[in-house]
């Protein structure tokens, strides 16, 4: 056995509980930035870069929101609109505290990639402004909106999950008390 084996929580995809999900998640996150950044110098077709980047961003948004978030960190979110009033409400879902053990490596990769990608798109926005490449700004703004929305939603979802777990523990382990605490906390976080 090698003495340089990665420890639990290290950034090594081999330690992942869901390596295919993790690699697909990272692939979508990295590829949209690379296609945009390298496409500026390699592919000289603005339309091709725009289409490929938008498709990768959309796939990343969907995969992160519906698959990677649930499998890697046990979190999922969506937005519901009340047909009567037209009010928008964010709904957060987290795995039950005792049913899913979150892998430390998956969690570190997830949160690192979640926060790094919007920062890269902010950098791309600044580079487009400084380079007077105003035609690229709509694409960068779309990327910023999609990545920041997922980042904010998962951050709120994580806070909801932690608050729900704390409230459930405070009321005890009984199902009635735990459900009451979870519902009470979910109402606090899902309004607005």
Short mmCIF file of C-alpha atoms in Angstrom, two decimals:
data_model
loop_
_atom_site.label_atom_id
_atom_site.label_comp_id
_atom_site.label_asym_id
_atom_site.label_seq_id
_atom_site.Cartn_x
_atom_site.Cartn_y
_atom_site.Cartn_z
CA UNK A 1 0.00 0.00 0.00
CA UNK A 2 1.28 3.46 -0.88
CA UNK A 3 1.86 5.94 1.96
CA UNK A 4 0.52 8.78 -0.20
CA UNK A 5 -3.04 7.41 -0.35
CA UNK A 6 -5.60 10.21 -0.26
CA UNK A 7 -7.44 10.64 3.03
CA UNK A 8 -11.22 10.90 3.39
CA UNK A 9 -12.37 14.33 2.27
CA UNK A 10 -9.39 14.94 -0.03
CA UNK A 11 -10.09 16.24 -3.51
CA UNK A 12 -9.64 12.89 -5.26
CA UNK A 13 -12.51 11.58 -7.38
CA UNK A 14 -11.47 8.03 -6.43
CA UNK A 15 -12.81 8.69 -2.90
CA UNK A 16 -16.23 9.66 -4.19
CA UNK A 17 -19.29 7.64 -3.24
CA UNK A 18 -20.72 8.51 -6.68
CA UNK A 19 -17.73 8.88 -9.05
CA UNK A 20 -19.76 8.93 -12.28
CA UNK A 21 -22.10 11.61 -10.93
CA UNK A 22 -19.14 13.61 -9.62
CA UNK A 23 -17.16 13.40 -12.88
CA UNK A 24 -20.23 14.30 -14.97
CA UNK A 25 -20.96 17.24 -12.65
CA UNK A 26 -17.36 18.48 -12.89
CA UNK A 27 -17.35 17.88 -16.64
CA UNK A 28 -20.37 20.14 -17.18
CA UNK A 29 -19.01 22.78 -14.80
CA UNK A 30 -15.60 22.91 -16.47
CA UNK A 31 -16.62 22.43 -20.10
CA UNK A 32 -18.86 25.51 -20.39
CA UNK A 33 -16.06 27.77 -19.14
CA UNK A 34 -13.45 26.05 -21.33
CA UNK A 35 -15.57 26.19 -24.47
CA UNK A 36 -16.16 29.90 -23.95
CA UNK A 37 -12.60 30.78 -22.94
CA UNK A 38 -10.72 28.61 -25.42
CA UNK A 39 -13.32 29.08 -28.12
CA UNK A 40 -12.45 32.75 -28.33
CA UNK A 41 -9.02 31.81 -29.70
CA UNK A 42 -9.57 28.41 -31.33
CA UNK A 43 -13.07 28.54 -32.82
CA UNK A 44 -13.65 31.74 -34.71
CA UNK A 45 -17.39 31.26 -35.06
CA UNK A 46 -19.20 33.29 -32.45
CA UNK A 47 -22.48 31.51 -33.17
CA UNK A 48 -20.94 28.07 -32.61
CA UNK A 49 -19.32 29.12 -29.32
CA UNK A 50 -22.57 30.75 -28.18
CA UNK A 51 -24.70 27.68 -28.97
CA UNK A 52 -22.31 25.13 -27.46
CA UNK A 53 -21.78 27.22 -24.31
CA UNK A 54 -25.51 27.78 -23.81
CA UNK A 55 -26.21 24.05 -24.24
CA UNK A 56 -23.47 23.16 -21.74
CA UNK A 57 -24.74 25.77 -19.26
CA UNK A 58 -28.30 24.45 -19.57
CA UNK A 59 -27.13 20.85 -19.10
CA UNK A 60 -25.04 21.91 -16.10
CA UNK A 61 -27.97 23.80 -14.57
CA UNK A 62 -30.34 20.85 -14.95
CA UNK A 63 -27.82 18.19 -13.89
CA UNK A 64 -26.67 20.15 -10.84
CA UNK A 65 -30.19 21.05 -9.71
CA UNK A 66 -31.83 17.66 -10.20
CA UNK A 67 -29.15 14.98 -10.06
CA UNK A 68 -25.74 16.04 -8.69
CA UNK A 69 -27.10 18.04 -5.76
CA UNK A 70 -29.32 15.19 -4.64
CA UNK A 71 -26.71 12.44 -5.06
CA UNK A 72 -23.60 14.28 -3.86
CA UNK A 73 -24.91 16.35 -0.93
CA UNK A 74 -28.52 15.22 -0.49
CA UNK A 75 -30.03 18.58 -1.50
CA UNK A 76 -32.50 19.61 -4.17
CA UNK A 77 -34.53 22.74 -4.88
CA UNK A 78 -37.20 23.98 -7.22
CA UNK A 79 -39.44 26.97 -7.63
CA UNK A 80 -43.23 26.75 -7.57
CA UNK A 81 -45.66 29.42 -8.70
CA UNK A 82 -49.05 29.60 -7.04
CA UNK A 83 -51.57 29.66 -9.91
CA UNK A 84 -54.08 31.64 -7.85
CA UNK A 85 -51.89 34.52 -6.72
CA UNK A 86 -48.90 34.22 -9.04
CA UNK A 87 -46.53 34.26 -6.06
CA UNK A 88 -43.26 32.44 -6.49
CA UNK A 89 -42.05 30.15 -3.73
CA UNK A 90 -38.75 28.29 -3.44
CA UNK A 91 -39.04 24.73 -2.22
CA UNK A 92 -36.06 22.98 -0.64
CA UNK A 93 -35.60 19.27 -0.20
CA UNK A 94 -32.93 17.51 1.79
CA UNK A 95 -32.35 13.89 2.60
CA UNK A 96 -33.39 12.70 6.03
CA UNK A 97 -30.51 13.06 8.52
CA UNK A 98 -30.26 9.36 9.32
CA UNK A 99 -30.88 7.93 5.86
CA UNK A 100 -28.03 9.36 3.79
CA UNK A 101 -24.41 9.73 4.77
CA UNK A 102 -22.76 12.52 2.80
CA UNK A 103 -19.32 11.63 1.50
CA UNK A 104 -16.79 14.32 2.56
CA UNK A 105 -15.03 14.23 -0.82
CA UNK A 106 -18.30 14.62 -2.74
CA UNK A 107 -19.30 17.50 -0.49
CA UNK A 108 -15.99 19.33 -0.90
CA UNK A 109 -16.02 18.95 -4.70
CA UNK A 110 -19.67 20.03 -4.85
CA UNK A 111 -19.34 23.20 -2.78
CA UNK A 112 -15.99 24.18 -4.29
CA UNK A 113 -17.28 23.81 -7.86
CA UNK A 114 -20.53 25.53 -6.93
CA UNK A 115 -18.76 28.68 -5.72
CA UNK A 116 -15.78 28.74 -8.12
CA UNK A 117 -17.75 28.70 -11.38
CA UNK A 118 -19.64 31.99 -10.79
CA UNK A 119 -16.31 33.61 -9.89
CA UNK A 120 -14.86 32.42 -13.21
CA UNK A 121 -17.82 33.89 -15.08
CA UNK A 122 -17.36 37.19 -13.23
CA UNK A 123 -13.75 37.13 -14.42
CA UNK A 124 -14.96 36.45 -17.98
CA UNK A 125 -17.38 39.38 -17.66
CA UNK A 126 -14.55 41.68 -16.60
CA UNK A 127 -12.32 40.43 -19.44
CA UNK A 128 -15.10 41.03 -21.97
CA UNK A 129 -15.59 44.58 -20.66
CA UNK A 130 -11.88 45.39 -20.59
CA UNK A 131 -11.37 43.85 -24.03
CA UNK A 132 -14.36 45.80 -25.39
CA UNK A 133 -15.99 42.57 -26.54
CA UNK A 134 -19.56 43.70 -25.95
CA UNK A 135 -21.03 41.04 -28.24
CA UNK A 136 -19.96 38.39 -25.71
CA UNK A 137 -21.64 40.08 -22.74
CA UNK A 138 -25.11 38.53 -23.25
CA UNK A 139 -23.60 35.03 -23.13
CA UNK A 140 -21.58 35.84 -20.02
CA UNK A 141 -24.63 37.41 -18.34
CA UNK A 142 -26.71 34.29 -19.08
CA UNK A 143 -23.93 32.16 -17.58
CA UNK A 144 -23.80 34.40 -14.51
CA UNK A 145 -27.56 34.22 -13.99
CA UNK A 146 -27.67 30.42 -14.25
CA UNK A 147 -24.64 29.76 -12.06
CA UNK A 148 -25.49 32.35 -9.42
CA UNK A 149 -29.10 31.12 -9.22
CA UNK A 150 -27.95 27.56 -8.52
CA UNK A 151 -25.36 28.80 -6.02
CA UNK A 152 -27.88 30.90 -4.10
CA UNK A 153 -30.54 28.20 -4.18
CA UNK A 154 -28.21 25.47 -2.93
CA UNK A 155 -26.84 27.79 -0.24
CA UNK A 156 -30.39 28.46 0.97
CA UNK A 157 -31.23 24.78 0.68
CA UNK A 158 -28.22 23.89 2.84
CA UNK A 159 -29.23 26.46 5.45
CA UNK A 160 -32.78 25.09 5.41
CA UNK A 161 -31.45 21.55 5.83
CA UNK A 162 -29.21 22.52 8.76
CA UNK A 163 -31.96 24.51 10.47
CA UNK A 164 -34.42 21.68 9.93
CA UNK A 165 -31.99 19.17 11.44
CA UNK A 166 -31.32 21.41 14.45
CA UNK A 167 -35.04 21.96 15.03
CA UNK A 168 -35.73 18.25 14.66
CA UNK A 169 -33.03 17.39 17.18
CA UNK A 170 -34.26 20.03 19.61
CA UNK A 171 -37.76 18.57 19.63
CA UNK A 172 -36.50 15.02 20.00
CA UNK A 173 -36.44 12.01 17.79
CA UNK A 174 -40.19 11.34 17.76
CA UNK A 175 -41.77 11.42 14.31
CA UNK A 176 -44.54 13.86 15.25
CA UNK A 177 -42.18 16.34 16.90
CA UNK A 178 -39.61 16.01 14.14
CA UNK A 179 -42.20 16.56 11.40
CA UNK A 180 -43.63 19.54 13.27
CA UNK A 181 -40.17 21.10 13.63
CA UNK A 182 -39.26 20.45 9.99
CA UNK A 183 -42.52 21.94 8.73
CA UNK A 184 -42.15 24.98 10.97
CA UNK A 185 -38.60 25.64 9.77
CA UNK A 186 -39.52 25.02 6.12
CA UNK A 187 -42.22 27.69 6.34
CA UNK A 188 -39.67 30.21 7.59
CA UNK A 189 -37.30 29.55 4.69
CA UNK A 190 -39.75 29.04 1.83
CA UNK A 191 -41.53 32.36 2.10
CA UNK A 192 -40.18 34.91 -0.33
#
